[in-house]
PDB file of C-alpha atoms in Angstrom:
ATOM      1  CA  UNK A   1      -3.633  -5.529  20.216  1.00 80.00           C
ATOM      2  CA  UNK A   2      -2.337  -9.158  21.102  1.00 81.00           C
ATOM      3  CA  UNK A   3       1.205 -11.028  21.488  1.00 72.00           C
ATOM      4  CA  UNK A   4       1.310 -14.780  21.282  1.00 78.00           C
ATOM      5  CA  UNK A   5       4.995 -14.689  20.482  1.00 75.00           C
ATOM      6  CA  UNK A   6       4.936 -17.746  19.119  1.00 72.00           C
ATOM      7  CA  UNK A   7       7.752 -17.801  16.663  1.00 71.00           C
ATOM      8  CA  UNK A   8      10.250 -14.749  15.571  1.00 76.00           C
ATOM      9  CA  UNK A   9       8.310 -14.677  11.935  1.00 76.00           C
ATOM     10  CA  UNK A  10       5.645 -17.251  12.061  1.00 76.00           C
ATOM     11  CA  UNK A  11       2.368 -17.101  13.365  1.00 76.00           C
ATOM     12  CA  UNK A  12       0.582 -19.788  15.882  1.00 79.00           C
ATOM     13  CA  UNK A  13      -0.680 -22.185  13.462  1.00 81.00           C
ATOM     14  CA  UNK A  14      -3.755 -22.019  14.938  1.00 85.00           C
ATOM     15  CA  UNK A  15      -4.180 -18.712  14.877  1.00 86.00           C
ATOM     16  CA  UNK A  16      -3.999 -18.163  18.694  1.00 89.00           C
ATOM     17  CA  UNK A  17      -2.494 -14.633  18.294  1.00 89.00           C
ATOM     18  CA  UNK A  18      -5.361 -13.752  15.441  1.00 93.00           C
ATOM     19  CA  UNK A  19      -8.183 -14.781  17.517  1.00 95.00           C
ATOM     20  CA  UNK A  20      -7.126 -12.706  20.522  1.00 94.00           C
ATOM     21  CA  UNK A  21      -6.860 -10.009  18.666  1.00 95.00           C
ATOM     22  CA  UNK A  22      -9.878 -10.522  16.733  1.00 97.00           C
ATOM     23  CA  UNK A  23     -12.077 -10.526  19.696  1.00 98.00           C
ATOM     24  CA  UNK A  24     -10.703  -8.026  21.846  1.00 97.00           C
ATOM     25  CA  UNK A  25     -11.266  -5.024  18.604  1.00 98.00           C
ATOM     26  CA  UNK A  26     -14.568  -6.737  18.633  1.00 98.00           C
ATOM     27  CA  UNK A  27     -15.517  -6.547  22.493  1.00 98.00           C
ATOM     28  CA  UNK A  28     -13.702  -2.895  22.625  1.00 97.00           C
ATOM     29  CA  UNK A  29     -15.659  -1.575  19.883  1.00 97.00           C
ATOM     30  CA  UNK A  30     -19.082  -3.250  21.830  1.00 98.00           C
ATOM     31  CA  UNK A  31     -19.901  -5.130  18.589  1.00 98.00           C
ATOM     32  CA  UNK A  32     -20.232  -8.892  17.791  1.00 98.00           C
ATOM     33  CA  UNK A  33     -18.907 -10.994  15.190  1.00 98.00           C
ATOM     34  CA  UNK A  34     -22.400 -10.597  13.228  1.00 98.00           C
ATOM     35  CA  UNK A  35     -21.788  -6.568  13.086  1.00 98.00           C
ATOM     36  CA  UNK A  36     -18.741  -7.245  10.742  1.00 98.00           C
ATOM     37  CA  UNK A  37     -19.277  -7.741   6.902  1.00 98.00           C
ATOM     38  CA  UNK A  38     -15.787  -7.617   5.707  1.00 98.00           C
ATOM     39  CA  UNK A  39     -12.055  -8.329   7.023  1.00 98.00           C
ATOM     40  CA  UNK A  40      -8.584  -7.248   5.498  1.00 98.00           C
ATOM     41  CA  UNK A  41      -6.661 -10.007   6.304  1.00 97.00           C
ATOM     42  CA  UNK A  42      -3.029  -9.508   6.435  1.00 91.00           C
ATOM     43  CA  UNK A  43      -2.650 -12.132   3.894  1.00 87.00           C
ATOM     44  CA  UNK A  44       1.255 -12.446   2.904  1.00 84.00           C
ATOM     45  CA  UNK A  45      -0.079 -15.555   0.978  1.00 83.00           C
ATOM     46  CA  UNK A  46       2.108 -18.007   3.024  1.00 80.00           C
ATOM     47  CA  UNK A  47       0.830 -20.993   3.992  1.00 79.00           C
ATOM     48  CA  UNK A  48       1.491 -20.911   7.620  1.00 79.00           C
ATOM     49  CA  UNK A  49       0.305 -17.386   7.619  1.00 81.00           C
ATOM     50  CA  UNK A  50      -3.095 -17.482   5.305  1.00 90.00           C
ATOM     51  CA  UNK A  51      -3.981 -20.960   6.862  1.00 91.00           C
ATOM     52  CA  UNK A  52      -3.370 -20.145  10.661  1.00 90.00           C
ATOM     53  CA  UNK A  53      -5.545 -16.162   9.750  1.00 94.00           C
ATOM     54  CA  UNK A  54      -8.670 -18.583   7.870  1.00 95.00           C
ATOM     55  CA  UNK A  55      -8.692 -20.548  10.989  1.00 95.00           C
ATOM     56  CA  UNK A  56      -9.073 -17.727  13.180  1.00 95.00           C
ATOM     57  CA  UNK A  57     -11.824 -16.063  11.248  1.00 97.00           C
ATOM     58  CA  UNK A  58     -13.636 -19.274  11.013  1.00 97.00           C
ATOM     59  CA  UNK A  59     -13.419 -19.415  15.319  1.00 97.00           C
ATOM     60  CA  UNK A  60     -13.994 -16.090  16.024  1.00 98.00           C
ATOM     61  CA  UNK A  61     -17.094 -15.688  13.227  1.00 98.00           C
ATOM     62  CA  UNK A  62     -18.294 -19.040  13.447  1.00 98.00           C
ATOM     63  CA  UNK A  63     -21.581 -19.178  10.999  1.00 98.00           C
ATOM     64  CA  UNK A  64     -21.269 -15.651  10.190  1.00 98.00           C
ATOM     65  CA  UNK A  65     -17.691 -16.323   8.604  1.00 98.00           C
ATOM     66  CA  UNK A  66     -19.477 -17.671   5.188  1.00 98.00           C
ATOM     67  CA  UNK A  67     -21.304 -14.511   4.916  1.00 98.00           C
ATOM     68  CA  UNK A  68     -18.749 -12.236   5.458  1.00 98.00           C
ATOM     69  CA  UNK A  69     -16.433 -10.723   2.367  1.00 98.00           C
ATOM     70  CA  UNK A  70     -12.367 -11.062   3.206  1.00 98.00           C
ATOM     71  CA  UNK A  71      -9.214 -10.143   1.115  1.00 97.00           C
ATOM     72  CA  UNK A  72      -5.992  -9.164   0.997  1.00 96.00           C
ATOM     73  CA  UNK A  73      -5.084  -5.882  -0.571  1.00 96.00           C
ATOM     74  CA  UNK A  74      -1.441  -7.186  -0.359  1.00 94.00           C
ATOM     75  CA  UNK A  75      -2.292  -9.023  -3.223  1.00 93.00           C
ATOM     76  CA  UNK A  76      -2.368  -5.618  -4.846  1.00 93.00           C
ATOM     77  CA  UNK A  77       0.515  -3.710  -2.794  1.00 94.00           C
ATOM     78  CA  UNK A  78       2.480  -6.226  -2.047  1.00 91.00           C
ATOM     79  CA  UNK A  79       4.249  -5.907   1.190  1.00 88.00           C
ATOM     80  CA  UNK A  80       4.129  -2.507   2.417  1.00 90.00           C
ATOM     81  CA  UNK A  81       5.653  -3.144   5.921  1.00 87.00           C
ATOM     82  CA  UNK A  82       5.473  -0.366   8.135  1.00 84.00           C
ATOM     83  CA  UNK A  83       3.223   1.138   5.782  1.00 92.00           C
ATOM     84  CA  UNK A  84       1.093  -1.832   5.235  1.00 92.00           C
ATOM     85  CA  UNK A  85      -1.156  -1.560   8.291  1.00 92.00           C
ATOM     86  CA  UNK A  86      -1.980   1.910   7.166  1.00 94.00           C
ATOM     87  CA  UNK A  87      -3.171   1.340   3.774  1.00 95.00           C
ATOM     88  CA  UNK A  88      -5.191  -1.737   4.435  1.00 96.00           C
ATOM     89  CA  UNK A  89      -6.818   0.071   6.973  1.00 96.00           C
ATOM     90  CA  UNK A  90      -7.996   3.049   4.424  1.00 97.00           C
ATOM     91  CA  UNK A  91      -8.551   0.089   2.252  1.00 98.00           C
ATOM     92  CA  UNK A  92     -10.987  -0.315   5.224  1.00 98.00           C
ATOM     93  CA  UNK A  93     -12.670   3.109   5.354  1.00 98.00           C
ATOM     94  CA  UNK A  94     -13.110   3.072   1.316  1.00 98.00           C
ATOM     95  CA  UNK A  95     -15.317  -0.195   1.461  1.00 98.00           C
ATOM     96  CA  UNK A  96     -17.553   0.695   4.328  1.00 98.00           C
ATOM     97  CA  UNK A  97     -17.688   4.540   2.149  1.00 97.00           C
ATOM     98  CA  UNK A  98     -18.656   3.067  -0.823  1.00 98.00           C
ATOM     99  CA  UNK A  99     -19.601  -0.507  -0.189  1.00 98.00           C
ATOM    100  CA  UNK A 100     -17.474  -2.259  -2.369  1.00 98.00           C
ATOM    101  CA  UNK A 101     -15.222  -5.197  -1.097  1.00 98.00           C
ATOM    102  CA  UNK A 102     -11.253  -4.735  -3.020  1.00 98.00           C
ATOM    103  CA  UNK A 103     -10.332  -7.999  -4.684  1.00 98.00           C
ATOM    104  CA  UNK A 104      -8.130 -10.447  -3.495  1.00 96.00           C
ATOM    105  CA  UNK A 105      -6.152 -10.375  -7.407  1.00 95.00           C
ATOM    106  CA  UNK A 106      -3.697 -13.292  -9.153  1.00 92.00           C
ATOM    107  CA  UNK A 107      -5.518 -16.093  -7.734  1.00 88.00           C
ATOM    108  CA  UNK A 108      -6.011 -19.166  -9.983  1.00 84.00           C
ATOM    109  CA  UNK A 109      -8.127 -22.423  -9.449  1.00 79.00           C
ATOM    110  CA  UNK A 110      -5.122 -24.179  -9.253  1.00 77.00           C
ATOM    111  CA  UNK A 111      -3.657 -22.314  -6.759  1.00 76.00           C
ATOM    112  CA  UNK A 112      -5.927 -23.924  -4.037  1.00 81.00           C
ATOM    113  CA  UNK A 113      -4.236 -24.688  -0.433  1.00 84.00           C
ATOM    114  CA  UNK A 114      -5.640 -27.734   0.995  1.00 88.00           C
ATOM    115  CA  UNK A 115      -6.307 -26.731   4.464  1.00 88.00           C
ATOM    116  CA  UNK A 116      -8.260 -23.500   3.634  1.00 90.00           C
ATOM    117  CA  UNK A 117     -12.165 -23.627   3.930  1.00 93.00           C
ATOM    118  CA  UNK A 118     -13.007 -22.250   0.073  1.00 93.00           C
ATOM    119  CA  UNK A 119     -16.085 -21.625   1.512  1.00 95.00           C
ATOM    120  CA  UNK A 120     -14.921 -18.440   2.948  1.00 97.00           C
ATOM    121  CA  UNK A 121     -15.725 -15.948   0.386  1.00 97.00           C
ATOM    122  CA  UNK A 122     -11.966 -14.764  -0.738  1.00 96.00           C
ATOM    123  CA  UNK A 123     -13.710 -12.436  -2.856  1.00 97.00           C
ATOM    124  CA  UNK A 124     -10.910 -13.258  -5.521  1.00 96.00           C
ATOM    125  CA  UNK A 125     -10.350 -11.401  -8.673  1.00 96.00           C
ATOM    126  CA  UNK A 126     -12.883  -8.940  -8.736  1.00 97.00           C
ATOM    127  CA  UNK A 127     -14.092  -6.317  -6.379  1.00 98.00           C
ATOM    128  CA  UNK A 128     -17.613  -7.227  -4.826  1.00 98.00           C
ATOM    129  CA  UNK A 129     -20.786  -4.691  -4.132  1.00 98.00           C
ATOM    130  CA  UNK A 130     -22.297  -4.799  -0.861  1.00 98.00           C
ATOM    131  CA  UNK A 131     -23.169  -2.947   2.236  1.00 98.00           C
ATOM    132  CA  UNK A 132     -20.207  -2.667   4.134  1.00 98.00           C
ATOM    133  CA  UNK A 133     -21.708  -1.398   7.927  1.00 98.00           C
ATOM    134  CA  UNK A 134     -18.270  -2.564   9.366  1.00 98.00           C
ATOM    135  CA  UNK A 135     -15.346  -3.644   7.794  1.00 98.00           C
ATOM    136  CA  UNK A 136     -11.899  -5.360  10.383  1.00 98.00           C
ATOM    137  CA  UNK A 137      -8.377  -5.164   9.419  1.00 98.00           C
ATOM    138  CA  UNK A 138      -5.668  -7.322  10.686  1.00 96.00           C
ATOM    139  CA  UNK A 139      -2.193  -6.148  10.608  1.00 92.00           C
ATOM    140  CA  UNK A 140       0.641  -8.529  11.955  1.00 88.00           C
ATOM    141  CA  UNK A 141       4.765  -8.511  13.064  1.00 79.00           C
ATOM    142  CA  UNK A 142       7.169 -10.544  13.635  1.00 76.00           C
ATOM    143  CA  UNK A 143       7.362 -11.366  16.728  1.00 72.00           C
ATOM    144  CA  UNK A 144       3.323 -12.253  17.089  1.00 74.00           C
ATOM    145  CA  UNK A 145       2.462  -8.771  17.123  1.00 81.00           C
ATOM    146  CA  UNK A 146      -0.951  -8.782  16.304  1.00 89.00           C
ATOM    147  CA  UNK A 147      -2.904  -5.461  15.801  1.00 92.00           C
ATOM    148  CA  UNK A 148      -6.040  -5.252  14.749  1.00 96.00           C
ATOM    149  CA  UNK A 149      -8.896  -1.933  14.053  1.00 98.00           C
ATOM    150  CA  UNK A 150     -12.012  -1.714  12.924  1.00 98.00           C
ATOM    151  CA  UNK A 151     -14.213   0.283  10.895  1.00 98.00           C
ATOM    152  CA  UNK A 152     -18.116   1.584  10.733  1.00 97.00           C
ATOM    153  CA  UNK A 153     -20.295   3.407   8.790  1.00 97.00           C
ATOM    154  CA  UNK A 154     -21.631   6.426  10.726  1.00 92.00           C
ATOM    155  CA  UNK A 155     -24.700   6.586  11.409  1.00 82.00           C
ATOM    156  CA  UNK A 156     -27.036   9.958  11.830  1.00 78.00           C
TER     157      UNK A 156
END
């Protein structure tokens, strides 16, 4: 977990609050940024919001950001709230089960942001097969709460 308390609703449009959390799930669970194949962002497709959470992948994952699968499954659910942290996290545990990345849905060419890197793979539209050893979800308040988990495939 991480606060940056930024702003009541808005996030640090750098992503402070994203990063911190980032890494600290990453150094707690002993793994580096290269162990992770796909993120759940929280992804309320707002521009402050999507744009500060891009940023922060792209610091924390450096290279290994353009090989790594992210979406939002709000795109599917639509705000959940309380609940949303939940489901995106089984949204989580079903990729890394059967290594397939859920879409990020409803997003159109046209629809581009200019300060996003589309060189992040958004996996948009369609759902994506790949090993999934390790898949990250970020879940966010207002208030900068910032939690973060992650997922792994078990290994015998």
């Amino acid at each position: 977990m991480a606060v940056d308390a930024y702003h009541i609703t808005a996030s640090h449009p750098d992503g402070l609050g994203a990063k911190l959390v980032m890494e600290r799930a990453l150094e707690d669970a002993e793994m580096k940024p290269e162990d992770i194949d796909y993120i759940n962002v929280h992804g309320t497709s707002t521009q402050v919001g999507d744009v500060s959470e891009a940023k922060a992948i792209k610091n924390v994952f450096d290279k290994h950001a353009y090989e790594l699968n992210i979406s939002s499954t709000k795109s599917m659910t639509g705000h959940l709230l309380g609940a949303a942290g939940a489901i995106e996290a089984f949204a989580c545990v079903m990729a890394v089960n059967q290594d397939i990345v859920p879409p990020t849905i409803n997003h159109k060419e046209d629809d581009k942001d200019e300060y996003i890197d589309y060189n992040l793979n958004f996996t948009f539209n369609h759902a994506q097969k790949r090993t999934v050893r390790a898949a990250l979800s970020n879940t966010f308040g207002f208030g900068g709460h910032n939690a973060c988990v992650i997922f792994k495939k078990y290994a015998k």
